[in-house]
Short mmCIF file of C-alpha atoms in Angstrom, two decimals:
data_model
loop_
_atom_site.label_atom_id
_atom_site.label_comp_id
_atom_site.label_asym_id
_atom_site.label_seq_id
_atom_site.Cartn_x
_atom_site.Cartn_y
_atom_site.Cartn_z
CA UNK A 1 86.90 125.78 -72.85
CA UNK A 2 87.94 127.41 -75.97
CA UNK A 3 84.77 127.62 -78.92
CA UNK A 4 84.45 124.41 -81.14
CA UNK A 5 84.27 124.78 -84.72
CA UNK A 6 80.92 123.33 -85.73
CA UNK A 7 82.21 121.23 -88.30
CA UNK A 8 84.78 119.67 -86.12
CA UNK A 9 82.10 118.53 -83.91
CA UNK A 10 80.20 117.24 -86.83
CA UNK A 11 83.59 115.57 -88.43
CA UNK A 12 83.72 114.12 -84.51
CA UNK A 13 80.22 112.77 -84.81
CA UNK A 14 80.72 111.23 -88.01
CA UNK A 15 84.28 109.62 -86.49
CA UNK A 16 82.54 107.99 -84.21
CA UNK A 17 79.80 106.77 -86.47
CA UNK A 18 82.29 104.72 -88.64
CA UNK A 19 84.47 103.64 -85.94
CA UNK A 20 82.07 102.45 -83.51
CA UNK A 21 79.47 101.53 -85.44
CA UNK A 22 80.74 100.33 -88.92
CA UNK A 23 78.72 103.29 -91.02
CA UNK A 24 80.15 103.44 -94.37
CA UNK A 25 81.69 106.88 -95.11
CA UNK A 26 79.55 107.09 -97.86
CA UNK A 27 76.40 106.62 -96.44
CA UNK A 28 76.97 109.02 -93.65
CA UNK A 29 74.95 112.37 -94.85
CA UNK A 30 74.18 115.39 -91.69
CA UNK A 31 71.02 115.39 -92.62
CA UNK A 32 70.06 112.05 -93.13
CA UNK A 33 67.68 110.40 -90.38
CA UNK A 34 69.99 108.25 -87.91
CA UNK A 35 67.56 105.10 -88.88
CA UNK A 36 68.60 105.37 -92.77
CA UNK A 37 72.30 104.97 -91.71
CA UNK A 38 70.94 101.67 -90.06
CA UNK A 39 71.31 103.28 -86.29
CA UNK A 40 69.01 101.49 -84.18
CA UNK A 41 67.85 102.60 -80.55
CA UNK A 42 70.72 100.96 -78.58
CA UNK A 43 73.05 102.49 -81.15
CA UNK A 44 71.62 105.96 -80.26
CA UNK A 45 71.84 105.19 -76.58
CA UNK A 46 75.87 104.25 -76.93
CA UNK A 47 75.99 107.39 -79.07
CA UNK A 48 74.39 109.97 -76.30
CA UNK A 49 76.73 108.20 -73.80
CA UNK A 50 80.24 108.68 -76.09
CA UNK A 51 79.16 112.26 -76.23
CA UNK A 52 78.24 112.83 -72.71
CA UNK A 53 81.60 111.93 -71.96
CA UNK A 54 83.51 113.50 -75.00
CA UNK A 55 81.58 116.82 -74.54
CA UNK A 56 80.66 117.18 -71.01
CA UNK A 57 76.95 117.41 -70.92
CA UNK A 58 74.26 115.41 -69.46
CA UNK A 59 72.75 114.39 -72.55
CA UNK A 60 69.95 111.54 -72.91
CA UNK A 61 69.26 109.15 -75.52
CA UNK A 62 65.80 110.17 -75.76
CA UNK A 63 66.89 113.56 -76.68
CA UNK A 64 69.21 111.89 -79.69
CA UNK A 65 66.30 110.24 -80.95
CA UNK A 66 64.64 113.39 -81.36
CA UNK A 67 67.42 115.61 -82.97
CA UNK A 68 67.26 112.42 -85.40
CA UNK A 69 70.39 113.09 -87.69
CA UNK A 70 74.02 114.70 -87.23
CA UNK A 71 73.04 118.40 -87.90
CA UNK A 72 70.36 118.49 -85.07
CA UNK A 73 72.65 116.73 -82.93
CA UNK A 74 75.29 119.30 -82.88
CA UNK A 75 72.91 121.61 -82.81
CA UNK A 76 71.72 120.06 -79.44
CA UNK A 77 75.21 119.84 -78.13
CA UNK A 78 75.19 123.75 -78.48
CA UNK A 79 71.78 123.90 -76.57
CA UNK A 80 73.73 122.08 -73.85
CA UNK A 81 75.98 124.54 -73.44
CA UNK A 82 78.99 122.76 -75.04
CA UNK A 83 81.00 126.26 -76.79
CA UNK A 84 80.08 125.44 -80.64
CA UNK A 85 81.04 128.40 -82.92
#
């Protein structure tokens, strides 16, 4: 798998944000907390499932709720091994 450029992962993320779970474009920040952008629990656990499959990991929703926002997320993607650059 070729290297992923970091923000197309993060313009993924955010994709998927406003499609599946009708976040404003505007109130989608990187850095803001998931919670702020009105992402409950279940919405986190949909969200670790869309990119288990889109990425290729095992990833758990627990591990979502920690990263907390978009930034840490991607940066946990990496940790998993999926080829961020």
């Amino acid at each position: 798998m070729t290297a992923l450029a970091e923000s197309a992962v993060t313009e993924r993320i955010t994709e998927i944000m406003a499609e599946k779970f009708s976040v404003p474009a505007s109130d989608i920040d990187v850095t803001a907390e998931f919670g702020t952008m009105k992402l409950d629990s279940l919405d986190l656990v949909e969200l670790a499932v869309i990119l288990s499959d889109q990425y290729g990991v095992a990833l758990e929703d627990e591990e979502i709720v920690e990263a907390g926002n978009i930034e840490n997320t991607v940066a946990l993607l990496r940790d998993k091994g999926v080829p961020i650059a």
